[in-house]
Amino acid sequence: MHSDTLTDAPVVREPLHAPVAHLVRGGVVEGIHYGSVVVLDAEGRVRLQLGDIEAAFYPRSALKPVQAVAMVRAGLPLDDDLLSLAASSHSGEERHLDGARSILALADLSENDLRNAIDMPYGPAVRDAWVRAGREPDRLAHNCSGKHAAMLSTCRINGWSLHDYLDPAHPLQQAIAATVEDLTGQRIARTTVDGCGAPLFSVSLHGLARATARITAAAPGTPEARVANSMRAYPEMASGSGRDVAALMEAVPGLLAKDGAEGVEVAALPDGRAIAVKIADGADRARIPVAAAALARAGVDPGRLTGFQGEPLLGGGRPVGHIRPVPALTPVTTPTGA
């Protein structure tokens, strides 16, 4: 365990976000995305902070690597590809659905045991193909079905009840909450329900970055290292074909990255350097350019990040603008080559 003494829960307040990216069209700042950003060095010290990194917030799916660590600690025995899926927000490709079925089958369970929300596939192309084929929404198609399958499998292994595995008082969810507090180093501020139906724990952006750094820098053979290695080895099982979070892990050696709803991104390197981003308005278009800029500030070679500047703004079908991270995110140190 990492923390013998936990700090107090982050304060629940209106976050004091700051400008993190400009929407520039034809050389004029047309809009401003507010948010918060934290960059940690290899010793866990804050090297850059913008906005409010200590207020309570919901990490959404960016917390899934921490949840996966909790399940491995509780004895979940999955091969790397399936463990990556357990920490995923998958696109709903057939390999993802087959993987979730495999996790369930290992515990002699089926998709009928799932209690996550019913949904269409998350990936736009996959969803379009699903609709063309006349397929209906179901639980396996939900982007969190890998996590839910892993939750059920963890319950089966430990002899815990299955029907109520999403209850915050359930032993599984108590184990996950304890791991969230251990890895973030702080008490949980609030517990609510995520979009998939699972309990969602509120921590700080700083705490989320610290937890992800501890996962990537963990000693070999630990549950943390197992989760980090599985996601890095199978980035598209943790996301999907063409997803920016998978491309980012492939572009930066050793990087672990995870996105979350409402404009959240977290990433960390094996030496413990980490970044976390929250876009205040939840706009996905600002998430990856700001995260890439934060990684450059953390010392990642900017040359590895050139493909993560965001989609161009179009006028008449041609590029006329872009998303530009604020000057405070401009690298000021020599890249380490990471």
mmCIF file of C-alpha atoms in Angstrom, residues 32-271:
data_model
loop_
_atom_site.group_PDB
_atom_site.id
_atom_site.type_symbol
_atom_site.label_atom_id
_atom_site.label_comp_id
_atom_site.label_asym_id
_atom_site.label_seq_id
_atom_site.Cartn_x
_atom_site.Cartn_y
_atom_site.Cartn_z
ATOM 1 C CA ILE A 32 -11.674 30.132 -24.920
ATOM 2 C CA HIS A 33 -11.754 26.752 -23.248
ATOM 3 C CA TYR A 34 -11.350 26.919 -19.470
ATOM 4 C CA GLY A 35 -10.123 24.043 -17.398
ATOM 5 C CA SER A 36 -7.411 22.791 -15.062
ATOM 6 C CA VAL A 37 -4.076 21.093 -15.722
ATOM 7 C CA VAL A 38 -1.468 19.544 -13.449
ATOM 8 C CA VAL A 39 2.023 18.298 -14.377
ATOM 9 C CA LEU A 40 3.979 16.170 -11.893
ATOM 10 C CA ASP A 41 7.695 15.417 -12.040
ATOM 11 C CA ALA A 42 9.201 11.992 -11.363
ATOM 12 C CA GLU A 43 9.288 12.712 -7.618
ATOM 13 C CA GLY A 44 5.613 13.585 -7.560
ATOM 14 C CA ARG A 45 6.146 17.317 -7.188
ATOM 15 C CA VAL A 46 3.841 19.735 -8.960
ATOM 16 C CA ARG A 47 5.818 21.345 -11.766
ATOM 17 C CA LEU A 48 2.904 23.135 -13.402
ATOM 18 C CA GLN A 49 -0.634 23.866 -12.387
ATOM 19 C CA LEU A 50 -3.330 25.816 -14.150
ATOM 20 C CA GLY A 51 -6.781 26.362 -12.759
ATOM 21 C CA ASP A 52 -7.964 24.386 -9.752
ATOM 22 C CA ILE A 53 -6.164 21.072 -9.276
ATOM 23 C CA GLU A 54 -7.330 20.521 -5.680
ATOM 24 C CA ALA A 55 -11.125 20.888 -5.953
ATOM 25 C CA ALA A 56 -13.241 17.744 -5.922
ATOM 26 C CA PHE A 57 -14.188 16.519 -9.391
ATOM 27 C CA TYR A 58 -15.284 13.306 -11.072
ATOM 28 C CA PRO A 59 -12.556 11.597 -13.140
ATOM 29 C CA ARG A 60 -15.179 9.532 -14.977
ATOM 30 C CA SER A 61 -13.528 6.772 -17.029
ATOM 31 C CA ALA A 62 -10.041 8.152 -16.397
ATOM 32 C CA LEU A 63 -10.354 6.338 -13.061
ATOM 33 C CA LYS A 64 -10.664 2.911 -14.718
ATOM 34 C CA PRO A 65 -6.967 1.966 -14.389
ATOM 35 C CA VAL A 66 -7.329 2.497 -10.626
ATOM 36 C CA GLN A 67 -10.479 0.362 -10.565
ATOM 37 C CA ALA A 68 -8.628 -2.348 -12.498
ATOM 38 C CA VAL A 69 -5.783 -2.282 -9.951
ATOM 39 C CA ALA A 70 -8.338 -2.840 -7.183
ATOM 40 C CA MET A 71 -9.699 -5.890 -8.981
ATOM 41 C CA VAL A 72 -6.245 -7.363 -9.569
ATOM 42 C CA ARG A 73 -5.478 -6.801 -5.901
ATOM 43 C CA ALA A 74 -8.648 -8.750 -5.148
ATOM 44 C CA GLY A 75 -7.391 -11.692 -7.210
ATOM 45 C CA LEU A 76 -8.704 -11.071 -10.733
ATOM 46 C CA PRO A 77 -6.577 -13.308 -13.017
ATOM 47 C CA LEU A 78 -6.777 -12.059 -16.603
ATOM 48 C CA ASP A 79 -4.374 -12.209 -19.521
ATOM 49 C CA ASP A 80 -3.046 -8.833 -20.598
ATOM 50 C CA ASP A 81 -5.458 -8.274 -23.470
ATOM 51 C CA LEU A 82 -8.482 -8.923 -21.259
ATOM 52 C CA LEU A 83 -7.039 -6.902 -18.374
ATOM 53 C CA SER A 84 -6.626 -3.966 -20.745
ATOM 54 C CA LEU A 85 -10.284 -4.401 -21.687
ATOM 55 C CA ALA A 86 -11.193 -4.383 -17.978
ATOM 56 C CA ALA A 87 -9.727 -0.858 -17.779
ATOM 57 C CA SER A 88 -11.257 0.261 -21.067
ATOM 58 C CA SER A 89 -13.781 2.645 -22.509
ATOM 59 C CA HIS A 90 -13.986 0.498 -25.600
ATOM 60 C CA SER A 91 -15.431 1.366 -29.000
ATOM 61 C CA GLY A 92 -17.718 -1.661 -29.205
ATOM 62 C CA GLU A 93 -15.736 -3.534 -31.857
ATOM 63 C CA GLU A 94 -16.300 -7.277 -32.091
ATOM 64 C CA ARG A 95 -12.970 -7.967 -30.375
ATOM 65 C CA HIS A 96 -14.196 -5.898 -27.413
ATOM 66 C CA LEU A 97 -17.507 -7.730 -27.225
ATOM 67 C CA ASP A 98 -15.766 -11.097 -27.563
ATOM 68 C CA GLY A 99 -13.309 -10.093 -24.844
ATOM 69 C CA ALA A 100 -16.079 -9.153 -22.438
ATOM 70 C CA ARG A 101 -17.776 -12.490 -23.146
ATOM 71 C CA SER A 102 -14.476 -14.261 -22.429
ATOM 72 C CA ILE A 103 -14.075 -12.503 -19.073
ATOM 73 C CA LEU A 104 -17.601 -13.558 -18.132
ATOM 74 C CA ALA A 105 -17.103 -17.121 -19.359
ATOM 75 C CA LEU A 106 -13.979 -17.539 -17.214
ATOM 76 C CA ALA A 107 -16.249 -17.056 -14.208
ATOM 77 C CA ASP A 108 -19.067 -19.196 -15.656
ATOM 78 C CA LEU A 109 -21.195 -16.083 -16.205
ATOM 79 C CA SER A 110 -22.960 -14.542 -19.193
ATOM 80 C CA GLU A 111 -24.003 -11.126 -20.433
ATOM 81 C CA ASN A 112 -27.315 -11.644 -18.631
ATOM 82 C CA ASP A 113 -25.402 -11.129 -15.385
ATOM 83 C CA LEU A 114 -24.246 -7.648 -16.402
ATOM 84 C CA ARG A 115 -25.900 -4.684 -14.684
ATOM 85 C CA ASN A 116 -24.342 -1.856 -16.710
ATOM 86 C CA ALA A 117 -26.539 0.409 -18.818
ATOM 87 C CA ILE A 118 -27.801 -0.682 -22.241
ATOM 88 C CA ASP A 119 -26.205 1.303 -25.062
ATOM 89 C CA MET A 120 -25.003 1.445 -28.647
ATOM 90 C CA PRO A 121 -21.266 1.121 -29.424
ATOM 91 C CA TYR A 122 -19.194 4.169 -28.487
ATOM 92 C CA GLY A 123 -17.112 4.269 -31.692
ATOM 93 C CA PRO A 124 -18.941 6.308 -34.375
ATOM 94 C CA ALA A 125 -18.047 3.988 -37.265
ATOM 95 C CA VAL A 126 -18.877 0.907 -35.223
ATOM 96 C CA ARG A 127 -22.171 2.438 -34.108
ATOM 97 C CA ASP A 128 -23.114 3.326 -37.677
ATOM 98 C CA ALA A 129 -22.416 -0.228 -38.827
ATOM 99 C CA TRP A 130 -24.418 -1.534 -35.869
ATOM 100 C CA VAL A 131 -27.434 0.560 -36.894
ATOM 101 C CA ARG A 132 -27.143 -0.452 -40.553
ATOM 102 C CA ALA A 133 -27.205 -4.076 -39.473
ATOM 103 C CA GLY A 134 -30.403 -3.469 -37.512
ATOM 104 C CA ARG A 135 -28.835 -4.364 -34.175
ATOM 105 C CA GLU A 136 -30.422 -3.109 -30.982
ATOM 106 C CA PRO A 137 -28.629 -1.491 -28.014
ATOM 107 C CA ASP A 138 -27.401 -4.012 -25.463
ATOM 108 C CA ARG A 139 -25.192 -4.271 -22.402
ATOM 109 C CA LEU A 140 -22.130 -5.735 -24.133
ATOM 110 C CA ALA A 141 -22.048 -2.813 -26.579
ATOM 111 C CA HIS A 142 -21.704 -0.294 -23.740
ATOM 112 C CA ASN A 143 -18.145 1.062 -23.566
ATOM 113 C CA CYS A 144 -17.856 -0.055 -19.915
ATOM 114 C CA SER A 145 -18.876 -3.690 -20.424
ATOM 115 C CA GLY A 146 -15.287 -4.909 -20.051
ATOM 116 C CA LYS A 147 -15.051 -3.255 -16.637
ATOM 117 C CA HIS A 148 -18.403 -4.683 -15.570
ATOM 118 C CA ALA A 149 -17.485 -8.165 -16.755
ATOM 119 C CA ALA A 150 -14.273 -7.901 -14.722
ATOM 120 C CA MET A 151 -16.230 -6.685 -11.691
ATOM 121 C CA LEU A 152 -18.503 -9.729 -11.877
ATOM 122 C CA SER A 153 -15.538 -12.057 -12.327
ATOM 123 C CA THR A 154 -13.843 -10.519 -9.278
ATOM 124 C CA CYS A 155 -17.010 -11.103 -7.271
ATOM 125 C CA ARG A 156 -17.194 -14.730 -8.367
ATOM 126 C CA ILE A 157 -13.572 -15.353 -7.371
ATOM 127 C CA ASN A 158 -14.139 -13.900 -3.903
ATOM 128 C CA GLY A 159 -17.522 -15.495 -3.297
ATOM 129 C CA TRP A 160 -19.253 -12.112 -3.217
ATOM 130 C CA SER A 161 -22.852 -11.676 -4.301
ATOM 131 C CA LEU A 162 -23.409 -10.895 -7.973
ATOM 132 C CA HIS A 163 -26.807 -9.249 -8.287
ATOM 133 C CA ASP A 164 -25.854 -6.192 -6.211
ATOM 134 C CA TYR A 165 -22.237 -5.713 -7.307
ATOM 135 C CA LEU A 166 -22.926 -2.033 -8.152
ATOM 136 C CA ASP A 167 -24.074 -1.164 -4.632
ATOM 137 C CA PRO A 168 -21.498 1.201 -3.036
ATOM 138 C CA ALA A 169 -21.743 -0.914 0.129
ATOM 139 C CA HIS A 170 -20.833 -4.121 -1.755
ATOM 140 C CA PRO A 171 -17.420 -5.641 -0.828
ATOM 141 C CA LEU A 172 -16.206 -5.102 -4.399
ATOM 142 C CA GLN A 173 -17.039 -1.406 -4.410
ATOM 143 C CA GLN A 174 -15.576 -1.008 -0.925
ATOM 144 C CA ALA A 175 -12.337 -2.586 -2.172
ATOM 145 C CA ILE A 176 -12.300 -0.239 -5.170
ATOM 146 C CA ALA A 177 -12.931 2.791 -2.951
ATOM 147 C CA ALA A 178 -10.054 1.755 -0.675
ATOM 148 C CA THR A 179 -7.725 1.485 -3.690
ATOM 149 C CA VAL A 180 -8.853 4.887 -4.983
ATOM 150 C CA GLU A 181 -7.958 6.414 -1.629
ATOM 151 C CA ASP A 182 -4.676 4.502 -1.407
ATOM 152 C CA LEU A 183 -3.409 5.484 -4.855
ATOM 153 C CA THR A 184 -4.656 9.087 -4.839
ATOM 154 C CA GLY A 185 -3.468 9.553 -1.255
ATOM 155 C CA GLN A 186 -6.674 11.323 -0.270
ATOM 156 C CA ARG A 187 -10.105 10.503 1.040
ATOM 157 C CA ILE A 188 -12.996 10.360 -1.386
ATOM 158 C CA ALA A 189 -15.083 13.531 -1.353
ATOM 159 C CA ARG A 190 -18.355 12.231 -2.770
ATOM 160 C CA THR A 191 -19.729 9.046 -4.306
ATOM 161 C CA THR A 192 -22.313 9.107 -7.076
ATOM 162 C CA VAL A 193 -23.290 6.951 -10.069
ATOM 163 C CA ASP A 194 -21.364 6.970 -13.344
ATOM 164 C CA GLY A 195 -23.060 6.758 -16.735
ATOM 165 C CA CYS A 196 -22.647 2.977 -16.822
ATOM 166 C CA GLY A 197 -24.301 2.529 -13.426
ATOM 167 C CA ALA A 198 -21.170 1.844 -11.359
ATOM 168 C CA PRO A 199 -20.216 3.920 -8.321
ATOM 169 C CA LEU A 200 -18.117 6.965 -9.212
ATOM 170 C CA PHE A 201 -15.718 8.478 -6.711
ATOM 171 C CA SER A 202 -14.799 12.145 -6.516
ATOM 172 C CA VAL A 203 -11.138 13.024 -5.937
ATOM 173 C CA SER A 204 -8.973 15.935 -7.076
ATOM 174 C CA LEU A 205 -7.198 16.344 -10.408
ATOM 175 C CA HIS A 206 -3.921 16.304 -8.457
ATOM 176 C CA GLY A 207 -4.957 13.037 -6.803
ATOM 177 C CA LEU A 208 -5.852 11.462 -10.146
ATOM 178 C CA ALA A 209 -2.426 12.354 -11.566
ATOM 179 C CA ARG A 210 -0.718 10.987 -8.457
ATOM 180 C CA ALA A 211 -2.641 7.703 -8.691
ATOM 181 C CA THR A 212 -1.761 7.216 -12.355
ATOM 182 C CA ALA A 213 1.893 8.007 -11.665
ATOM 183 C CA ARG A 214 1.944 5.361 -8.939
ATOM 184 C CA ILE A 215 0.487 2.806 -11.337
ATOM 185 C CA THR A 216 3.073 3.443 -14.067
ATOM 186 C CA ALA A 217 6.053 3.633 -11.683
ATOM 187 C CA ALA A 218 5.118 0.554 -9.652
ATOM 188 C CA ALA A 219 7.517 -2.336 -9.142
ATOM 189 C CA PRO A 220 7.323 -5.237 -11.596
ATOM 190 C CA GLY A 221 4.849 -7.932 -10.641
ATOM 191 C CA THR A 222 2.593 -5.670 -8.624
ATOM 192 C CA PRO A 223 -1.091 -5.253 -9.506
ATOM 193 C CA GLU A 224 -0.319 -1.678 -10.562
ATOM 194 C CA ALA A 225 2.423 -2.773 -12.950
ATOM 195 C CA ARG A 226 0.185 -5.516 -14.344
ATOM 196 C CA VAL A 227 -2.508 -2.993 -15.253
ATOM 197 C CA ALA A 228 -0.040 -0.499 -16.729
ATOM 198 C CA ASN A 229 1.718 -3.162 -18.793
ATOM 199 C CA SER A 230 -1.536 -4.600 -20.109
ATOM 200 C CA MET A 231 -2.870 -1.239 -21.277
ATOM 201 C CA ARG A 232 0.419 -0.315 -22.929
ATOM 202 C CA ALA A 233 0.673 -3.707 -24.637
ATOM 203 C CA TYR A 234 -2.944 -3.569 -25.882
ATOM 204 C CA PRO A 235 -3.850 0.121 -26.213
ATOM 205 C CA GLU A 236 -6.679 -0.536 -28.663
ATOM 206 C CA MET A 237 -8.279 -3.017 -26.270
ATOM 207 C CA ALA A 238 -8.366 -0.163 -23.748
ATOM 208 C CA SER A 239 -10.012 2.115 -26.337
ATOM 209 C CA GLY A 240 -10.451 1.207 -30.012
ATOM 210 C CA SER A 241 -9.178 1.512 -33.565
ATOM 211 C CA GLY A 242 -8.196 5.060 -34.445
ATOM 212 C CA ARG A 243 -8.822 6.421 -30.942
ATOM 213 C CA ASP A 244 -6.514 9.262 -29.892
ATOM 214 C CA VAL A 245 -5.709 7.754 -26.501
ATOM 215 C CA ALA A 246 -4.389 4.567 -28.152
ATOM 216 C CA ALA A 247 -2.406 6.579 -30.701
ATOM 217 C CA LEU A 248 -0.875 8.622 -27.893
ATOM 218 C CA MET A 249 0.330 5.501 -26.078
ATOM 219 C CA GLU A 250 1.802 4.174 -29.316
ATOM 220 C CA ALA A 251 3.557 7.472 -30.055
ATOM 221 C CA VAL A 252 5.222 7.897 -26.649
ATOM 222 C CA PRO A 253 7.178 4.855 -25.416
ATOM 223 C CA GLY A 254 6.074 3.665 -21.990
ATOM 224 C CA LEU A 255 3.160 6.079 -21.727
ATOM 225 C CA LEU A 256 -0.065 5.033 -20.020
ATOM 226 C CA ALA A 257 -3.007 7.256 -20.993
ATOM 227 C CA LYS A 258 -6.728 7.168 -20.286
ATOM 228 C CA ASP A 259 -9.526 9.473 -21.315
ATOM 229 C CA GLY A 260 -12.759 10.197 -19.487
ATOM 230 C CA ALA A 261 -16.082 11.842 -20.214
ATOM 231 C CA GLU A 262 -16.520 15.579 -19.761
ATOM 232 C CA GLY A 263 -13.053 16.480 -21.030
ATOM 233 C CA VAL A 264 -10.786 14.425 -18.743
ATOM 234 C CA GLU A 265 -7.400 13.005 -19.716
ATOM 235 C CA VAL A 266 -4.658 11.483 -17.567
ATOM 236 C CA ALA A 267 -1.276 10.138 -18.643
ATOM 237 C CA ALA A 268 1.920 9.001 -16.947
ATOM 238 C CA LEU A 269 5.372 7.683 -17.797
ATOM 239 C CA PRO A 270 7.281 4.784 -16.184
ATOM 240 C CA ASP A 271 9.507 7.171 -14.201
#
